[in-house]
Every structure is written in structure tokens, then in C-alpha cells.
Coordinates of C-alpha atoms and ligand atoms in Angstrom, one line a residue:
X564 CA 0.0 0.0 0.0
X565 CA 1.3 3.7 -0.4
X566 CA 2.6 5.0 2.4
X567 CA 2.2 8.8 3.9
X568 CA 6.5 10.3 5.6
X569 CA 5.8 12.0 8.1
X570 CA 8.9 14.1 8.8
X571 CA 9.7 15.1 12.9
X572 CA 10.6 14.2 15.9
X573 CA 7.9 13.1 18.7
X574 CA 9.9 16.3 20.7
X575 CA 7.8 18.5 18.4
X576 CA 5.0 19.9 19.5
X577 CA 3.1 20.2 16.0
X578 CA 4.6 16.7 14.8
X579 CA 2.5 15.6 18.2
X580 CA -0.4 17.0 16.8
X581 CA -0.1 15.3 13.5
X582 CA 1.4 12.1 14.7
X583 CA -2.0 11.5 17.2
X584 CA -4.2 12.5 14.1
X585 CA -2.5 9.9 11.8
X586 CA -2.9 7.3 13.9
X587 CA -6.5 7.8 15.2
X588 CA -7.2 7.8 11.1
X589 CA -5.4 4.7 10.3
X590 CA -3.4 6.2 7.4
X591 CA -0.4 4.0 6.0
X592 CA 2.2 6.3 7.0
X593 CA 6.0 6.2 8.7
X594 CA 7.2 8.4 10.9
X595 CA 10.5 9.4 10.2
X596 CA 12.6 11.3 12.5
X597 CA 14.3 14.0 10.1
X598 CA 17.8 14.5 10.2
X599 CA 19.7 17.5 9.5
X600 CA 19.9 17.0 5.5
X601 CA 16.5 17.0 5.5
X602 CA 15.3 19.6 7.3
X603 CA 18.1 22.2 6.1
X604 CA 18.1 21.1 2.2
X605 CA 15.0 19.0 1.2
X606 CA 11.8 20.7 3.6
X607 CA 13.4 23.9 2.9
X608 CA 13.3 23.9 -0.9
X609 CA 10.1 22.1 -0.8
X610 CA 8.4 24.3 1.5
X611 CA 10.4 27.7 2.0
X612 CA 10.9 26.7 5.4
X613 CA 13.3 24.7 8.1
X614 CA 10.9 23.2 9.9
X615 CA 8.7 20.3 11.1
X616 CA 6.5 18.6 10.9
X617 CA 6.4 17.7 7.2
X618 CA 3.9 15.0 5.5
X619 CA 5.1 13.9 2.1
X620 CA 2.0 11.9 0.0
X621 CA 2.6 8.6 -1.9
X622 CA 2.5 11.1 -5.0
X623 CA 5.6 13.2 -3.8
X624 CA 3.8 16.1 -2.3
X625 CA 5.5 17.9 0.4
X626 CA 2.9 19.2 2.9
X627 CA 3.8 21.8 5.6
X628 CA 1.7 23.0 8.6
X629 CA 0.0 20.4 10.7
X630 CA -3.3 22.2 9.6
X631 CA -2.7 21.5 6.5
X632 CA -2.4 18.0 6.8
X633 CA -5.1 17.9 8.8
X634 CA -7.0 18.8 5.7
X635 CA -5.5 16.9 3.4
X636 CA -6.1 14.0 4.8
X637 CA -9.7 14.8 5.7
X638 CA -10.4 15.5 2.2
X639 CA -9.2 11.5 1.3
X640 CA -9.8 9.6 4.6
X641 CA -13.4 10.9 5.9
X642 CA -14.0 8.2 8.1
X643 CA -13.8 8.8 11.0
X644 CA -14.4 12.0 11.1
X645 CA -12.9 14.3 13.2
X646 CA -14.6 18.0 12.2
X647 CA -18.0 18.0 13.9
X648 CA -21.3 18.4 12.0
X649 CA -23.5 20.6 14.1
X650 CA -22.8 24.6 14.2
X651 CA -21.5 25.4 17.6
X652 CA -19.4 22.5 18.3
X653 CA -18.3 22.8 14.5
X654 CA -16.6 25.6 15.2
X655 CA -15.6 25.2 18.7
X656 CA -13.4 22.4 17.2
X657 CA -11.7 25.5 15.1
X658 CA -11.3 27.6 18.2
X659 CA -9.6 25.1 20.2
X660 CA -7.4 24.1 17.3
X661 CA -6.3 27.7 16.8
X662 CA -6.2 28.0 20.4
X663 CA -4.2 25.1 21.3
X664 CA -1.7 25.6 18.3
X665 CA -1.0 29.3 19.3
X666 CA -2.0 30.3 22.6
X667 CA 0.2 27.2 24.9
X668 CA 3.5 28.2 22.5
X669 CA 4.5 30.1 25.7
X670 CA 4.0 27.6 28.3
X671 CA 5.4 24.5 26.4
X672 CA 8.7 26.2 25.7
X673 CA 9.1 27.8 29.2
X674 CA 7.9 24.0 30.9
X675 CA 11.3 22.3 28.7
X676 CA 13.5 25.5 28.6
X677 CA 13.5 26.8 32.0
X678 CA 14.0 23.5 34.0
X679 CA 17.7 22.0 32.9
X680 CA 16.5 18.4 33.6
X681 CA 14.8 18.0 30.6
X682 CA 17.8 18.7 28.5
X683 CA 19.1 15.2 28.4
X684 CA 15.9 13.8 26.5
X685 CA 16.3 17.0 24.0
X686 CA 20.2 16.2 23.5
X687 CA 19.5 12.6 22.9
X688 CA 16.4 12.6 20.6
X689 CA 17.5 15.7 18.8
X690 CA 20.8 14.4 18.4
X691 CA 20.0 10.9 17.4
X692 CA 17.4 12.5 14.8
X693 CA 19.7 15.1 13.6
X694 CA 22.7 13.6 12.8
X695 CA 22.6 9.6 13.0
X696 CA 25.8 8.4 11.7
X697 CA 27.8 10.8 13.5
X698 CA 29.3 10.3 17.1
X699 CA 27.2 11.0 20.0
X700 CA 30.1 13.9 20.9
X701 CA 29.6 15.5 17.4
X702 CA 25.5 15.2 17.9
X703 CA 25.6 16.7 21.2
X704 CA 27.4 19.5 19.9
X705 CA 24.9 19.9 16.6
X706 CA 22.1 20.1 19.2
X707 CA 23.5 22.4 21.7
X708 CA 23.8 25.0 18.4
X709 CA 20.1 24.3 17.9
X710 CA 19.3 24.4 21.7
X711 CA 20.8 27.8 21.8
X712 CA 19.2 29.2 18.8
X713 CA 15.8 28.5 20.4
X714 CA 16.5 29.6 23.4
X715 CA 17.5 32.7 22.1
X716 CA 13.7 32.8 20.9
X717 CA 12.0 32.1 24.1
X718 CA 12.0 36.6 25.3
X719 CA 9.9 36.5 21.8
X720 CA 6.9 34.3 22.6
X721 CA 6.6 35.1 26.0
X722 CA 9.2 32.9 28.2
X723 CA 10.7 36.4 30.4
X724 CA 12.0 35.6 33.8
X725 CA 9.4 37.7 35.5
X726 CA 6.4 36.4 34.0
X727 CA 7.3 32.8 35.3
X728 CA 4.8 33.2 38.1
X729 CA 1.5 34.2 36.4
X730 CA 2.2 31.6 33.6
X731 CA 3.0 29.0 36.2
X732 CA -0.3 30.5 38.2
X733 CA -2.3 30.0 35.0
X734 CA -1.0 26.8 33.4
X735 CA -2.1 25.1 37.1
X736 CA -5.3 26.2 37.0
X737 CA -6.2 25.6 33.6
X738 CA -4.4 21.5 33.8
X739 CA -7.0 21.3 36.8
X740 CA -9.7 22.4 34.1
X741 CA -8.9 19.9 31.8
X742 CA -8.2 17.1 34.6
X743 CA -11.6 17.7 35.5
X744 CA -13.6 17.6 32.0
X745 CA -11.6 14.2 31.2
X746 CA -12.9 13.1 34.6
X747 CA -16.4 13.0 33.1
X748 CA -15.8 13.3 28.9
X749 CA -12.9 10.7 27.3
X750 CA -12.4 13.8 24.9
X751 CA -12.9 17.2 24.6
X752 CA -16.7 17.6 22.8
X753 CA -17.8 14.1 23.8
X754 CA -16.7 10.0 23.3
X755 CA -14.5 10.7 20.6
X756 CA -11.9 12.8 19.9
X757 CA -12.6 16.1 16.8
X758 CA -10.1 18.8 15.7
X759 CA -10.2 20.5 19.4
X760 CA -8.5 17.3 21.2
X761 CA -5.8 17.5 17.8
X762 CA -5.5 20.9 18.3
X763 CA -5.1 20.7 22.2
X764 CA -2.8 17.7 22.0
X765 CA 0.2 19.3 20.4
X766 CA 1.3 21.2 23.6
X767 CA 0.8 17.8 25.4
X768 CA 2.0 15.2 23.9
X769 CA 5.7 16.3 22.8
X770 CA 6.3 19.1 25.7
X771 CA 4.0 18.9 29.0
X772 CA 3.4 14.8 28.7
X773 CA 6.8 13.7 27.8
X774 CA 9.4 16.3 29.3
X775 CA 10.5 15.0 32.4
X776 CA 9.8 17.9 34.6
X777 CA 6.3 19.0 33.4
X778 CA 5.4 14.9 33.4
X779 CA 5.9 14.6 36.4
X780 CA 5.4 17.9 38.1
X781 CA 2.9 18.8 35.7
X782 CA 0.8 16.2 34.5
X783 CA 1.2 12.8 36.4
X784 CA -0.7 13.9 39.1
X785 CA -3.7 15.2 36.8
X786 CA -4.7 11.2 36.2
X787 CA -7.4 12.3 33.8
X788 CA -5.8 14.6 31.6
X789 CA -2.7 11.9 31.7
X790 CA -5.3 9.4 30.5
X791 CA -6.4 11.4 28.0
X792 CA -2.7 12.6 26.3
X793 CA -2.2 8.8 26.8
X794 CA -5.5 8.3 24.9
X795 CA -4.5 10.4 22.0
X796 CA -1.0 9.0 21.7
X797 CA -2.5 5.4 21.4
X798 CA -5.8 6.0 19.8
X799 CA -8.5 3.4 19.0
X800 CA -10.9 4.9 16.2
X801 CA -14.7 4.1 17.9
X802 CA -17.1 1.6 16.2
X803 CA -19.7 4.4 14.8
X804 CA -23.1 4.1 15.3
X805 CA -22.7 3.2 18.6
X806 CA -22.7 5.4 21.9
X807 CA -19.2 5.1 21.8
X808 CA -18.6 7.0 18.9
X809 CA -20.8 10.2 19.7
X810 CA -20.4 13.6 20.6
X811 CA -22.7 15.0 22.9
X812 CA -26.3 15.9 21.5
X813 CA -28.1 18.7 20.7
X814 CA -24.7 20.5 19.3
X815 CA -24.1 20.6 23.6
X816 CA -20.7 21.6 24.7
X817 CA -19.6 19.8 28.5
X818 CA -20.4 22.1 31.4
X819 CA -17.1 21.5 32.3
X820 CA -15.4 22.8 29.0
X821 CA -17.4 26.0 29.5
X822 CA -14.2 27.5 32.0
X823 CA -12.1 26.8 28.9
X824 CA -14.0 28.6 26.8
X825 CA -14.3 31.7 28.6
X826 CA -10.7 32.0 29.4
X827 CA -10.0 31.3 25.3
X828 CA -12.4 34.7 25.0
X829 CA -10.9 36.5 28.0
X830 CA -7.3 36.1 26.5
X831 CA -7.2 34.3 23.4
X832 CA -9.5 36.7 22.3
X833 CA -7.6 40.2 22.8
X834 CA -4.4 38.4 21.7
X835 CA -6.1 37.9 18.5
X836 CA -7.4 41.6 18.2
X837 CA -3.8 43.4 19.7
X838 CA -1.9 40.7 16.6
X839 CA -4.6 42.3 14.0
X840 CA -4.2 46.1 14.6
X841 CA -0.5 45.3 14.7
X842 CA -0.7 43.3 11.6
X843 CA -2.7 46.3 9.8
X844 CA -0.4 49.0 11.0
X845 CA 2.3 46.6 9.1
X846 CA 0.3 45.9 6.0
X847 CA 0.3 49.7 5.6
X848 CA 4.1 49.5 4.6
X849 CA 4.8 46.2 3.5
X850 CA 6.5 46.2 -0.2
X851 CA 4.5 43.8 -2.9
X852 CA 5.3 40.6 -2.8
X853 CA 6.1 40.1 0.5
X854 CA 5.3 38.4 3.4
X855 CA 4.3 39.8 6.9
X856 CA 7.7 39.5 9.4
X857 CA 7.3 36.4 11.5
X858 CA 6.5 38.6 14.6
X859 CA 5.8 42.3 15.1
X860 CA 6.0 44.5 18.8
X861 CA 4.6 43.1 22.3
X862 CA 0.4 42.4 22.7
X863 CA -0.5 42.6 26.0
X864 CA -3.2 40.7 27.5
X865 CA -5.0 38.8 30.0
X866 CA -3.4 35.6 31.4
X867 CA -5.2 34.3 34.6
X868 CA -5.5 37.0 37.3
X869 CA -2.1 38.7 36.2
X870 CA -0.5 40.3 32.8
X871 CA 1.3 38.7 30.2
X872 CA 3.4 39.9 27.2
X873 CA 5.0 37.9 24.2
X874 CA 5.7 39.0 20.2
X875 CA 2.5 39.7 18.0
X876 CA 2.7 36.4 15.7
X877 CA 1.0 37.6 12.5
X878 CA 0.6 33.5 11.6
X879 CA -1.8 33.1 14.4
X880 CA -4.3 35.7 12.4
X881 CA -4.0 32.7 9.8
X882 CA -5.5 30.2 12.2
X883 CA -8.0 32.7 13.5
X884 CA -9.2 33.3 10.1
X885 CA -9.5 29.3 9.4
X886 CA -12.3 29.5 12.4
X887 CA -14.1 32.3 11.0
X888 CA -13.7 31.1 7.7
X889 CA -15.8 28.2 9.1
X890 CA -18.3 30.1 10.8
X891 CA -18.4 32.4 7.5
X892 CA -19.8 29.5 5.5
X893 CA -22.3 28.6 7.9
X894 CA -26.4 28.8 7.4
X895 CA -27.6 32.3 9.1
X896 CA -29.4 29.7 11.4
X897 CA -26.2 28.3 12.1
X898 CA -24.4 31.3 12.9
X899 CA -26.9 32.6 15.1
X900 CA -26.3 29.5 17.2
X901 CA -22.8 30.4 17.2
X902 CA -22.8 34.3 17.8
X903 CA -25.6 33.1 20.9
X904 CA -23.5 30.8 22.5
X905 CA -20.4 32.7 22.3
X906 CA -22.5 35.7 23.6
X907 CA -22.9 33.3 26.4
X908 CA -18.9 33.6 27.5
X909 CA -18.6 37.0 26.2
X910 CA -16.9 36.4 23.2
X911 CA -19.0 37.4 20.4
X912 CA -16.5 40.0 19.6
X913 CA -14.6 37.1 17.6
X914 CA -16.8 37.1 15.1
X915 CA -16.4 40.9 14.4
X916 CA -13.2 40.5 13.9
X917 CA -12.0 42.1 10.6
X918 CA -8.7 40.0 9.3
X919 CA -7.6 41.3 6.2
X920 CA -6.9 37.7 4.1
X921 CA -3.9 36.2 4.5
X922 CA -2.2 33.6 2.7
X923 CA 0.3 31.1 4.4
X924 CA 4.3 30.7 3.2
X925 CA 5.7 28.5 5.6
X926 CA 5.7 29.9 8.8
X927 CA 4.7 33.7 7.7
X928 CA 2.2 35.2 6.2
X929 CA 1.0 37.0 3.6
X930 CA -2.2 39.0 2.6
X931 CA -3.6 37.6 -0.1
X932 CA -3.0 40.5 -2.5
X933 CA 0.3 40.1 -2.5
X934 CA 1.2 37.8 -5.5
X935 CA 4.7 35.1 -4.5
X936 CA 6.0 33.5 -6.9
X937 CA 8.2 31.5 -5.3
X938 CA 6.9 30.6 -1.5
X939 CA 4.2 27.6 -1.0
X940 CA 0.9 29.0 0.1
X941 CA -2.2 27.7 1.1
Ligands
GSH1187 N1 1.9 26.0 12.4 C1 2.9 25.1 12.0 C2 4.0 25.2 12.9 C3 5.2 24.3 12.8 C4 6.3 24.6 13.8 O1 6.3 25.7 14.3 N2 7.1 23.7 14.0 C5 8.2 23.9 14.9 C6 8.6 22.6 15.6 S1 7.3 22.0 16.6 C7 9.4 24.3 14.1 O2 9.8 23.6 13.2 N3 9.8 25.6 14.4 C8 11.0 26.1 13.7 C9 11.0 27.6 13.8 O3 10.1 28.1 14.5 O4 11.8 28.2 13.1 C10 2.2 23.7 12.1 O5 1.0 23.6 12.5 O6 2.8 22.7 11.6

């Protein structure tokens, strides 16, 4: 049978992401762990970008952005499904996605940056990935130039000394939300898992769930939540038709997801709104044919009870816009549902949000006017 490469490392948060969505689909694919010629040479001419993960199709297609996949794959395996059906939970699924790609960035890079014990599990993965038939003392030395390099980018997304304690306060509280919605749901909308658990997963399954200090410190104590990374790392597709297989009824979402969802419109929210006027001020001067830099000035915003800063991130605008672009193409009907029950949290705002279209090139965007003729774009 023709297999699916899927190019990263389980390290990786968005390789997570796709690695849980290619298994709960049952796609042939390998997993290959990219090494340094790959990722430097062949995913950057194929993609404009050093960077994982990559899926490569049986017909020689280089797919970047774990999104993207996502769709791909949907569009040729649609059983089971993992978008819901009904309006609200539809694109709940989106916002969770967008949320859980973008909004945790912060916290999974300070929970395997700032603690040194989880270096030896990045130096030995990494290394063993990057650079396999070289000797360990020449990988350790590749990764510690890669280590460095990203920890030179941790001030940008958020990862500043003296913010430790309000994301620390915040990331607590919101792994006890979680721990207690898995307590009574196996996944996030109901008994099976849907773009939201995919989305959420990426933070957990490479960062929080397998560095050593946020899996233990973190995450073994929160048995349900642990069940459910575990859930997603090993999943079993449901038998449908049966109760199994079903997300709630009546389009519900959990009582105890609500929390969640409030804090996504009490944060998430004004992240998404301080990136935009940011990103308009910069589309004001930005040559033709170019793409948007890959971050702009500080947004401030919400987090928890305190204040938190990190880099605008004009790509998150990009996943925002894949929500709306969802709720866009819904039924009146349907988006009355949606603009009522996000009224409900106080995040109706959302949909009022103006993005000017962008276009994807690896990990930047662009607006759509801008012609490329070079980048990939989605
Ligand atoms: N939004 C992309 C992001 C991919 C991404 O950021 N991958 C990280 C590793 S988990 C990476 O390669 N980063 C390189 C960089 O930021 O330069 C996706 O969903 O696949």
C-alpha cells in the first residue's frame, strides 16, 4: 500500500499533533525522525521553510503546517471523522485548534526550557534524529547550536523571567480544568476525539506529557488529563453508530469545557485583536510581494489573574481566520447559534473580527494580494 512520511521528531509539539491525528485515522504512514539534511536542504526547498513537521504523499507532495495535513487527509480519509457536524461544536473544534496551536506556544517552551532536567531527553532525541551516523560527541554539539538558537527565541513568545509566576499560576489552574472535563468526557466535545482534542494535543504530547519535569510535576498527578494525552498517543478509532462514537447531543458543549472557553475569549480573544491592529499598521508599509515578518512589537493581554506579554505572531491571524472562515460558510441559522452561544462567554466579539486575508508561506504570512512567486501558500 502507499505509504504517507511523516517528517519530525515526537519532541515536536506540531509533529505531536499530526502524529496523534495519523494514527486515530489509520493512514499507512511512517514516521521518520528528520535529520539535518532533510530539514536544512530538502523541507526547505520544498516548502520555503526549516521546519517540522512535514507530510510527504505517496504522489511526492510535500505538505507543511500540521493544519494543512489535517485537511488533506480529511479530504481523502473521511471516516472517522474528526470536524463535527452541528454549528456550535463545528466551530468550537476550530477555536480550540487555533487555540491550542497558538495560545500554549509560551508555556510548552518555558515548561522544557526553564527546567535543565529536561535537557538530556532533548540532546538525545535531537541528536540521534539530527545527525545519526555521526558520534554522540559531534551530535551533542549539533544540538546544543540548535538548543541555543531556540533559546535565544524564548524573550519573543513570552518565556521572560518575570512572567514565570502568572504563567505557572495559569497553566495550574487551567491542567485542573482539563483534569476535571476528562474526569467525566474521554475527549474534549464528547466519546471521541474532533479537531479541538488534535489541536489541544500538540502542547501535550511532545512538551507537557513527555518532558521529564512537566510529566511529572505537571501532569502525572492530573490522572485524567494523563489518561487522555495517553488516549491520544494510542488512539483506537470508535465503532460508529454506537454510543461510543458520539459527541454530545443537541450541538451541547460539557459544562465543564465552558471555564475553557471563557478563558479562550478572555485572552485568546484580545491576543487575536492586539496581533490584527499590529498586523494592519504593518500591512500599511509592506512592499508587494512580500510576506508579513514572522513577529511584530509586544500584545499585552489577559493571562489568569495577572498580565502577560509575548511577540504579535502575524501567523496566528491565519489560524484565526480558518475558524471564522468556518463560521463564515455557515447557514444564518447556524451562525446565530454560534454568535448566541459565544455571547454566552462574552466572546462574540470574535466574530467581528476584521482580518484582512492572508495567505500562508511556511511559517509567515502573507495577505492575499500580495502575488509570490516562489513561496508555497495555502
Ligand atoms: N503552524 C505550524 C508550525 C510548525 C512549527 O512551528 N514547528 C516547529 C517545531 S514544533 C518548528 O519547526 N519551528 C521552527 C521555527 O520556528 O523556526 C504547524 O502547525 O505545523
Amino acid at each position: 500500500m502507499s505509504m504517507y512520511t511523516l517528517y519530525g521528531w515526537h519532541l515536536s509539539y506540531f509533529t505531536g499533533k499530526a502524529l496523534c491525528y495519523l494514527r486515530y485515522k489509520q493512514v499507512p504512514f511512517v514516521l521518520k525522525p528528520v535529520n539535518l539534511y532533510t530539514l536544512t536542504q530538502r523541507i526547505k526547498r520544498e516548502t520555503g521553510a526549516i521546519v517540522m513537521p512535514v507530510m510527504v504523499t505517496p504522489q511526492g507532495q510535500w505538505i507543511q503546517d500540521s493544519s494543512v495535513i489535517i485537511d488533506h487527509i480529511e479530504a481523502r480519509f473521511p471516516a472517522p471523522p474528526i470536524i463535527p457536524v452541528t454549528p456550535v461544536q463545528r466551530f468550537v473544534a476550530y477555536l480550540i485548534e487555533a487555540w491550542g496551536d497558538e495560545w500554549w506556544v509560551p508555556i510548552a517552551m518555558h515548561t522544557r526550557w526553564s527546567y535543565p532536567e529536561n535537557y538530556a531527553l532533548f540532546e538525545h532525541d535531537a541528536g540521534s534524529a539530527l545527525l545519526p551516523w555521526l558520534p554522540g560527541f559531534m551530535q551533542r554539539r549539533a544540538v546544543h547550536f540548535i538548543a541555543s538558537k531556540l533559546r535565544r527565541m524564548l524573550p519573543t513568545v513570552g518565556v521572560r523571567r518575570e512572567q514565570f509566576a502568572v504563567m505557572d499560576a495559569w497553566t495550574a489552574h487551567m491542567l485542573d480544568l482539563l483534569d476535571l472535563h476528562f474526569s467525566q468526557l474521554p475527549f474534549l466535545l464528547g466519546h471521541r476525539p474532533t479537531l479541538a482534542d488534535f489541536g489541544l494535543v500538540g502542547t501535550m504530547y511532545g512538551h507537557l506529557g513527555r518532558d521529564p519535569w512537566p510529566a511529572r510535576e505537571l501532569i502525572a498527578k492530573r490522572v485524567h488529563l494523563r489518561a487522555w494525552i495517553d488516549r491520544m498517543a494510542s488512539p483506537v478509532p470508535p465503532a460508529y453508530g454506537t454510543q461510543d462514537a458520539a459527541l454530545l447531543p443537541n450541538d451541547r458543549i460539557a459544562a465543564t469545557l465552558l471555564p475553557v472557553l471563557r478563558a479562550i475569549c478572555q485572552e485568546f480573544l484580545p491576543l487575536l485583536e492586539g496581533i490584527n491592529d499590529q498586523v494592519n499598521t504593518a500591512l500599511a508599509s509592506l512592499p508587494a510581494g512580500k510576506a508579513l515578518p514572522r513577529s511584530l512589537n509586544d500584545v499585552e493581554v489577559s493571562m489568569g489573574d495577572g498580565r502577560f506579554r509575548r511577540a504579535a505572531v502575524p501567523y496566528t491571524l491565519w489560524m484565526a481566520q480558518r475558524a471564522l472562515d468556518v463560521y463564515h460558510a455557515m447557514s444564518p441559522e447556524a451562525q446565530r447559534e454560534v454568535q448566541d452561544f459565544l455571547r454566552s462567554l462574552g466572546g462574540e466579539r470574535l466574530l467581528a473580527l476584521k482580518i484582512a486575508p492572508l495567505q500562508r508561506q511556511g511559517l509567515r504570512v502573507r495577505p492575499v494580494s500580495n502575488t509570490n512567486p516562489t513561496g508555497q501558500a495555502s
